[in-house]
PDB file of C-alpha atoms and ligand atoms in Angstrom:
ATOM      1  CA  MET A  12     268.676 -99.677 169.128  1.00  0.00           C
ATOM      2  CA  GLU A  13     270.136 -96.376 167.952  1.00  0.00           C
ATOM      3  CA  ILE A  14     269.393 -93.179 169.867  1.00  0.00           C
ATOM      4  CA  ALA A  15     269.457 -89.958 167.833  1.00  0.00           C
ATOM      5  CA  LEU A  16     269.144 -86.399 169.138  1.00  0.00           C
ATOM      6  CA  VAL A  17     267.516 -84.027 166.670  1.00  0.00           C
ATOM      7  CA  THR A  18     266.733 -80.327 166.931  1.00  0.00           C
ATOM      8  CA  GLY A  19     263.466 -79.415 165.232  1.00  0.00           C
ATOM      9  CA  ASP A  20     259.735 -79.936 164.897  1.00  0.00           C
ATOM     10  CA  ILE A  21     258.517 -83.451 165.744  1.00  0.00           C
ATOM     11  CA  THR A  22     255.562 -83.148 163.340  1.00  0.00           C
ATOM     12  CA  ARG A  23     257.997 -83.159 160.402  1.00  0.00           C
ATOM     13  CA  ARG A  24     259.821 -86.336 161.351  1.00  0.00           C
ATOM     14  CA  ASN A  25     259.711 -89.232 158.988  1.00  0.00           C
ATOM     15  CA  VAL A  26     259.347 -91.952 161.610  1.00  0.00           C
ATOM     16  CA  GLN A  27     256.742 -94.654 162.095  1.00  0.00           C
ATOM     17  CA  ALA A  28     255.456 -93.336 165.405  1.00  0.00           C
ATOM     18  CA  VAL A  29     255.614 -89.954 167.115  1.00  0.00           C
ATOM     19  CA  VAL A  30     254.925 -89.613 170.814  1.00  0.00           C
ATOM     20  CA  ASN A  31     252.616 -86.810 171.872  1.00  0.00           C
ATOM     21  CA  ALA A  32     253.003 -85.098 175.251  1.00  0.00           C
ATOM     22  CA  ALA A  33     249.225 -84.965 175.632  1.00  0.00           C
ATOM     23  CA  ASN A  34     247.087 -84.136 178.628  1.00  0.00           C
ATOM     24  CA  SER A  35     244.603 -86.421 180.355  1.00  0.00           C
ATOM     25  CA  SER A  36     241.642 -85.032 178.418  1.00  0.00           C
ATOM     26  CA  LEU A  37     243.110 -86.317 175.127  1.00  0.00           C
ATOM     27  CA  LEU A  38     241.297 -83.401 173.520  1.00  0.00           C
ATOM     28  CA  GLY A  39     244.325 -81.386 172.494  1.00  0.00           C
ATOM     29  CA  GLY A  40     246.252 -78.585 174.127  1.00  0.00           C
ATOM     30  CA  GLY A  41     249.169 -76.246 173.551  1.00  0.00           C
ATOM     31  CA  GLY A  42     252.832 -76.911 172.866  1.00  0.00           C
ATOM     32  CA  VAL A  43     253.723 -80.098 171.062  1.00  0.00           C
ATOM     33  CA  ASP A  44     250.162 -81.436 171.479  1.00  0.00           C
ATOM     34  CA  GLY A  45     248.731 -78.448 169.583  1.00  0.00           C
ATOM     35  CA  ALA A  46     251.407 -78.759 166.884  1.00  0.00           C
ATOM     36  CA  ILE A  47     250.670 -82.479 166.376  1.00  0.00           C
ATOM     37  CA  HIS A  48     246.914 -81.872 166.137  1.00  0.00           C
ATOM     38  CA  ARG A  49     247.390 -79.018 163.637  1.00  0.00           C
ATOM     39  CA  ALA A  50     249.696 -81.110 161.468  1.00  0.00           C
ATOM     40  CA  ALA A  51     247.633 -84.320 161.672  1.00  0.00           C
ATOM     41  CA  GLY A  52     244.314 -82.573 160.953  1.00  0.00           C
ATOM     42  CA  PRO A  53     240.821 -82.859 162.466  1.00  0.00           C
ATOM     43  CA  GLU A  54     240.634 -86.647 162.111  1.00  0.00           C
ATOM     44  CA  LEU A  55     243.126 -86.926 164.961  1.00  0.00           C
ATOM     45  CA  LEU A  56     240.844 -85.024 167.318  1.00  0.00           C
ATOM     46  CA  GLU A  57     237.952 -87.246 166.226  1.00  0.00           C
ATOM     47  CA  ALA A  58     239.974 -90.387 166.996  1.00  0.00           C
ATOM     48  CA  CYS A  59     240.999 -88.955 170.379  1.00  0.00           C
ATOM     49  CA  ARG A  60     237.389 -88.038 171.217  1.00  0.00           C
ATOM     50  CA  LYS A  61     236.336 -91.580 170.470  1.00  0.00           C
ATOM     51  CA  LEU A  62     239.077 -93.022 172.687  1.00  0.00           C
ATOM     52  CA  ARG A  63     238.093 -90.647 175.450  1.00  0.00           C
ATOM     53  CA  GLU A  64     234.426 -91.599 175.260  1.00  0.00           C
ATOM     54  CA  GLU A  65     234.851 -95.333 174.802  1.00  0.00           C
ATOM     55  CA  THR A  66     238.005 -96.206 176.734  1.00  0.00           C
ATOM     56  CA  TYR A  67     239.062 -93.353 179.017  1.00  0.00           C
ATOM     57  CA  PRO A  68     235.937 -91.565 180.246  1.00  0.00           C
ATOM     58  CA  GLY A  69     237.926 -90.325 183.258  1.00  0.00           C
ATOM     59  CA  GLY A  70     240.847 -89.249 181.084  1.00  0.00           C
ATOM     60  CA  LEU A  71     244.127 -90.991 180.241  1.00  0.00           C
ATOM     61  CA  PRO A  72     246.001 -91.495 183.549  1.00  0.00           C
ATOM     62  CA  VAL A  73     249.420 -89.891 184.024  1.00  0.00           C
ATOM     63  CA  GLY A  74     252.162 -92.242 182.817  1.00  0.00           C
ATOM     64  CA  GLU A  75     249.947 -94.308 180.511  1.00  0.00           C
ATOM     65  CA  ALA A  76     250.034 -94.346 176.693  1.00  0.00           C
ATOM     66  CA  VAL A  77     247.575 -95.043 173.889  1.00  0.00           C
ATOM     67  CA  ALA A  78     247.943 -94.991 170.097  1.00  0.00           C
ATOM     68  CA  THR A  79     245.944 -93.536 167.229  1.00  0.00           C
ATOM     69  CA  GLU A  80     246.690 -93.289 163.538  1.00  0.00           C
ATOM     70  CA  GLY A  81     248.875 -90.395 162.388  1.00  0.00           C
ATOM     71  CA  PHE A  82     246.413 -89.121 159.755  1.00  0.00           C
ATOM     72  CA  GLY A  83     248.049 -86.091 158.038  1.00  0.00           C
ATOM     73  CA  LEU A  84     251.441 -86.641 159.674  1.00  0.00           C
ATOM     74  CA  PRO A  85     254.318 -88.397 157.927  1.00  0.00           C
ATOM     75  CA  ALA A  86     254.209 -90.795 160.905  1.00  0.00           C
ATOM     76  CA  ARG A  87     251.838 -93.733 160.702  1.00  0.00           C
ATOM     77  CA  TRP A  88     250.926 -93.556 164.401  1.00  0.00           C
ATOM     78  CA  VAL A  89     250.697 -91.069 167.230  1.00  0.00           C
ATOM     79  CA  ILE A  90     251.322 -92.461 170.695  1.00  0.00           C
ATOM     80  CA  HIS A  91     249.622 -90.207 173.221  1.00  0.00           C
ATOM     81  CA  THR A  92     251.037 -90.181 176.722  1.00  0.00           C
ATOM     82  CA  VAL A  93     250.498 -87.947 179.717  1.00  0.00           C
ATOM     83  CA  GLY A  94     253.604 -86.754 181.514  1.00  0.00           C
ATOM     84  CA  PRO A  95     253.471 -85.629 185.143  1.00  0.00           C
ATOM     85  CA  ASN A  96     252.720 -81.956 185.755  1.00  0.00           C
ATOM     86  CA  ALA A  97     255.310 -80.547 188.159  1.00  0.00           C
ATOM     87  CA  ARG A  98     253.231 -77.380 188.516  1.00  0.00           C
ATOM     88  CA  ALA A  99     250.460 -79.545 189.997  1.00  0.00           C
ATOM     89  CA  GLY A 100     252.889 -81.269 192.379  1.00  0.00           C
ATOM     90  CA  GLN A 101     253.550 -84.328 190.178  1.00  0.00           C
ATOM     91  CA  THR A 102     257.295 -84.560 190.741  1.00  0.00           C
ATOM     92  CA  ASP A 103     257.713 -88.338 191.165  1.00  0.00           C
ATOM     93  CA  PRO A 104     260.339 -89.465 188.593  1.00  0.00           C
ATOM     94  CA  GLU A 105     258.559 -92.829 188.368  1.00  0.00           C
ATOM     95  CA  LEU A 106     255.609 -91.130 186.652  1.00  0.00           C
ATOM     96  CA  LEU A 107     257.857 -89.679 183.957  1.00  0.00           C
ATOM     97  CA  ARG A 108     259.699 -92.980 183.584  1.00  0.00           C
ATOM     98  CA  ALA A 109     256.337 -94.701 183.103  1.00  0.00           C
ATOM     99  CA  ALA A 110     255.328 -92.225 180.382  1.00  0.00           C
ATOM    100  CA  PHE A 111     258.491 -93.001 178.395  1.00  0.00           C
ATOM    101  CA  ALA A 112     258.392 -96.765 179.085  1.00  0.00           C
ATOM    102  CA  ASN A 113     254.701 -97.223 178.274  1.00  0.00           C
ATOM    103  CA  SER A 114     255.093 -95.196 175.068  1.00  0.00           C
ATOM    104  CA  LEU A 115     257.968 -97.447 174.001  1.00  0.00           C
ATOM    105  CA  GLN A 116     255.973-100.531 174.906  1.00  0.00           C
ATOM    106  CA  THR A 117     253.085 -99.240 172.794  1.00  0.00           C
ATOM    107  CA  ALA A 118     255.479 -98.682 169.872  1.00  0.00           C
ATOM    108  CA  VAL A 119     256.690-102.287 170.248  1.00  0.00           C
ATOM    109  CA  SER A 120     253.096-103.567 170.221  1.00  0.00           C
ATOM    110  CA  LEU A 121     252.405-101.621 167.024  1.00  0.00           C
ATOM    111  CA  GLY A 122     255.512-103.077 165.393  1.00  0.00           C
ATOM    112  CA  ALA A 123     257.038 -99.638 164.855  1.00  0.00           C
ATOM    113  CA  SER A 124     260.716 -99.664 163.904  1.00  0.00           C
ATOM    114  CA  SER A 125     261.282 -95.938 164.496  1.00  0.00           C
ATOM    115  CA  VAL A 126     259.872 -93.684 167.214  1.00  0.00           C
ATOM    116  CA  ALA A 127     260.278 -89.975 167.941  1.00  0.00           C
ATOM    117  CA  PHE A 128     259.874 -88.503 171.430  1.00  0.00           C
ATOM    118  CA  PRO A 129     259.513 -84.880 172.468  1.00  0.00           C
ATOM    119  CA  ALA A 130     260.861 -83.663 175.825  1.00  0.00           C
ATOM    120  CA  ILE A 131     257.775 -84.878 177.713  1.00  0.00           C
ATOM    121  CA  SER A 132     256.828 -82.602 180.661  1.00  0.00           C
ATOM    122  CA  ALA A 133     259.652 -80.107 179.908  1.00  0.00           C
ATOM    123  CA  GLY A 134     257.248 -77.392 178.699  1.00  0.00           C
ATOM    124  CA  VAL A 135     254.022 -76.271 180.332  1.00  0.00           C
ATOM    125  CA  TYR A 136     254.304 -79.137 182.828  1.00  0.00           C
ATOM    126  CA  GLY A 137     257.381 -77.481 184.292  1.00  0.00           C
ATOM    127  CA  TRP A 138     259.983 -80.251 184.635  1.00  0.00           C
ATOM    128  CA  ASP A 139     263.650 -79.333 184.395  1.00  0.00           C
ATOM    129  CA  ALA A 140     264.999 -80.345 180.969  1.00  0.00           C
ATOM    130  CA  ARG A 141     267.964 -82.095 182.588  1.00  0.00           C
ATOM    131  CA  ASP A 142     265.668 -84.356 184.637  1.00  0.00           C
ATOM    132  CA  VAL A 143     263.597 -85.124 181.541  1.00  0.00           C
ATOM    133  CA  ALA A 144     266.768 -85.927 179.569  1.00  0.00           C
ATOM    134  CA  GLU A 145     268.118 -88.215 182.305  1.00  0.00           C
ATOM    135  CA  ILE A 146     264.883 -90.088 182.797  1.00  0.00           C
ATOM    136  CA  GLY A 147     264.003 -90.261 179.088  1.00  0.00           C
ATOM    137  CA  LEU A 148     267.437 -91.336 177.891  1.00  0.00           C
ATOM    138  CA  ARG A 149     267.903 -93.869 180.713  1.00  0.00           C
ATOM    139  CA  THR A 150     264.488 -95.407 180.137  1.00  0.00           C
ATOM    140  CA  VAL A 151     265.101 -95.804 176.408  1.00  0.00           C
ATOM    141  CA  ARG A 152     268.616 -97.212 176.918  1.00  0.00           C
ATOM    142  CA  GLU A 153     267.334 -99.777 179.405  1.00  0.00           C
ATOM    143  CA  HIS A 154     264.328-100.819 177.328  1.00  0.00           C
ATOM    144  CA  PRO A 155     264.621-104.000 175.281  1.00  0.00           C
ATOM    145  CA  GLY A 156     264.476-102.985 171.596  1.00  0.00           C
ATOM    146  CA  ASN A 157     261.955-105.562 170.391  1.00  0.00           C
ATOM    147  CA  GLY A 158     262.025-104.454 166.776  1.00  0.00           C
ATOM    148  CA  ILE A 159     262.584-100.755 167.383  1.00  0.00           C
ATOM    149  CA  GLU A 160     265.677 -99.751 165.438  1.00  0.00           C
ATOM    150  CA  THR A 161     265.760 -96.007 166.012  1.00  0.00           C
ATOM    151  CA  VAL A 162     264.553 -93.772 168.811  1.00  0.00           C
ATOM    152  CA  GLU A 163     264.802 -90.054 168.152  1.00  0.00           C
ATOM    153  CA  PHE A 164     264.491 -87.347 170.764  1.00  0.00           C
ATOM    154  CA  VAL A 165     263.254 -84.313 168.849  1.00  0.00           C
ATOM    155  CA  LEU A 166     264.083 -81.178 170.780  1.00  0.00           C
ATOM    156  CA  PHE A 167     262.393 -77.952 169.835  1.00  0.00           C
ATOM    157  CA  SER A 168     265.081 -75.567 171.051  1.00  0.00           C
ATOM    158  CA  ASP A 169     268.875 -75.493 170.979  1.00  0.00           C
ATOM    159  CA  PRO A 170     269.292 -75.119 174.769  1.00  0.00           C
ATOM    160  CA  VAL A 171     267.167 -78.223 175.413  1.00  0.00           C
ATOM    161  CA  ALA A 172     269.010 -80.126 172.663  1.00  0.00           C
ATOM    162  CA  GLN A 173     272.315 -79.142 174.309  1.00  0.00           C
ATOM    163  CA  VAL A 174     271.094 -80.493 177.667  1.00  0.00           C
ATOM    164  CA  PHE A 175     270.180 -83.817 176.011  1.00  0.00           C
ATOM    165  CA  ARG A 176     273.600 -84.027 174.299  1.00  0.00           C
ATOM    166  CA  THR A 177     275.385 -83.434 177.607  1.00  0.00           C
ATOM    167  CA  VAL A 178     273.303 -86.011 179.477  1.00  0.00           C
ATOM    168  CA  LEU A 179     273.723 -88.628 176.718  1.00  0.00           C
ATOM    169  CA  ALA A 180     277.502 -88.086 176.709  1.00  0.00           C
ATOM    170  CA  ASP A 181     277.538 -88.498 180.526  1.00  0.00           C
ATOM    171  CA  LEU A 182     275.564 -91.756 180.322  1.00  0.00           C
ATOM    172  CA  ASP A 183     277.827 -93.069 177.535  1.00  0.00           C
ATOM    173  CA  SER A 184     280.961 -92.241 179.507  1.00  0.00           C
ATOM    174  CA  ARG A 185     279.679 -94.288 182.456  1.00  0.00           C
ATOM    175  CA  ASP A 186     279.212 -97.455 180.372  1.00  0.00           C
TER     176      ASP A 186
HETATM  177  P1  ADP B  24     254.243 -80.703 178.557  1.00  0.00           P
HETATM  178  O1  ADP B  24     252.855 -80.175 178.859  1.00  0.00           O
HETATM  179  O2  ADP B  24     254.347 -82.211 178.669  1.00  0.00           O
HETATM  180  O3  ADP B  24     255.314 -79.977 179.320  1.00  0.00           O
HETATM  181  P2  ADP B  24     254.780 -79.119 176.133  1.00  0.00           P
HETATM  182  O4  ADP B  24     254.217 -79.342 174.791  1.00  0.00           O
HETATM  183  O5  ADP B  24     254.385 -77.870 176.857  1.00  0.00           O
HETATM  184  O6  ADP B  24     254.419 -80.437 176.984  1.00  0.00           O
HETATM  185  O7  ADP B  24     256.359 -79.159 176.063  1.00  0.00           O
HETATM  186  C1  ADP B  24     257.133 -80.321 175.937  1.00  0.00           C
HETATM  187  C2  ADP B  24     258.359 -80.002 175.086  1.00  0.00           C
HETATM  188  O8  ADP B  24     257.962 -80.029 173.714  1.00  0.00           O
HETATM  189  C3  ADP B  24     258.964 -78.611 175.339  1.00  0.00           C
HETATM  190  O9  ADP B  24     260.387 -78.739 175.397  1.00  0.00           O
HETATM  191  C4  ADP B  24     258.532 -77.818 174.099  1.00  0.00           C
HETATM  192  O10 ADP B  24     259.475 -76.807 173.761  1.00  0.00           O
HETATM  193  C5  ADP B  24     258.547 -78.914 173.049  1.00  0.00           C
HETATM  194  N1  ADP B  24     257.791 -78.680 171.796  1.00  0.00           N
HETATM  195  C6  ADP B  24     256.808 -77.782 171.533  1.00  0.00           C
HETATM  196  N2  ADP B  24     256.419 -77.880 170.249  1.00  0.00           N
HETATM  197  C7  ADP B  24     257.170 -78.883 169.682  1.00  0.00           C
HETATM  198  C8  ADP B  24     257.264 -79.456 168.379  1.00  0.00           C
HETATM  199  N3  ADP B  24     256.493 -79.045 167.366  1.00  0.00           N
HETATM  200  N4  ADP B  24     258.175 -80.456 168.168  1.00  0.00           N
HETATM  201  C9  ADP B  24     258.958 -80.908 169.180  1.00  0.00           C
HETATM  202  N5  ADP B  24     258.920 -80.404 170.426  1.00  0.00           N
HETATM  203  C10 ADP B  24     258.043 -79.397 170.674  1.00  0.00           C
END
């Protein structure tokens, strides 16, 4: 499984599945969630509403993941996950690990060969980008590929991309 670090907008990536840093409501929000909903179009919100009503009436729990179609996105699927919110006291690394791991597992179940992740929880949810990079990169490196050929981390800003490059180089040097 190849890991690629990309600077840019995740909604433009030509991958089979993009991961959305959603919130428990599944009804959209700001940041990458808002960007994905704008790019995918109103059918995505409809699909999320349906999931919320039929499967997650109490909201999608932190660390879990669920897929919808990608609708107007180049990606065939969106995998919605909820990262922990450090500003609400959710600072357990296991919760962030679960968000990455369950998203990957969902991608495997879909048969996706390429997946793009944003820096889950590194925005409004207040996690340090270095912690997100360490947990995200470690989780992906340790996950059995199962048909996934490429995992991209799509970082919206240069400083965050630089943090991911440094952490990946550190992990590689320890192998
Ligand atoms: P969270 O609530 O999980 O912290 P945010 O969307 O606030 O989620 O931020 C997560 C990361 O996604 C941040 O680093 C933010 O800069 C980044 N981001 C925002 N928009 C996009 C986008 N279009 N593509 C990729 N990353 C994005």
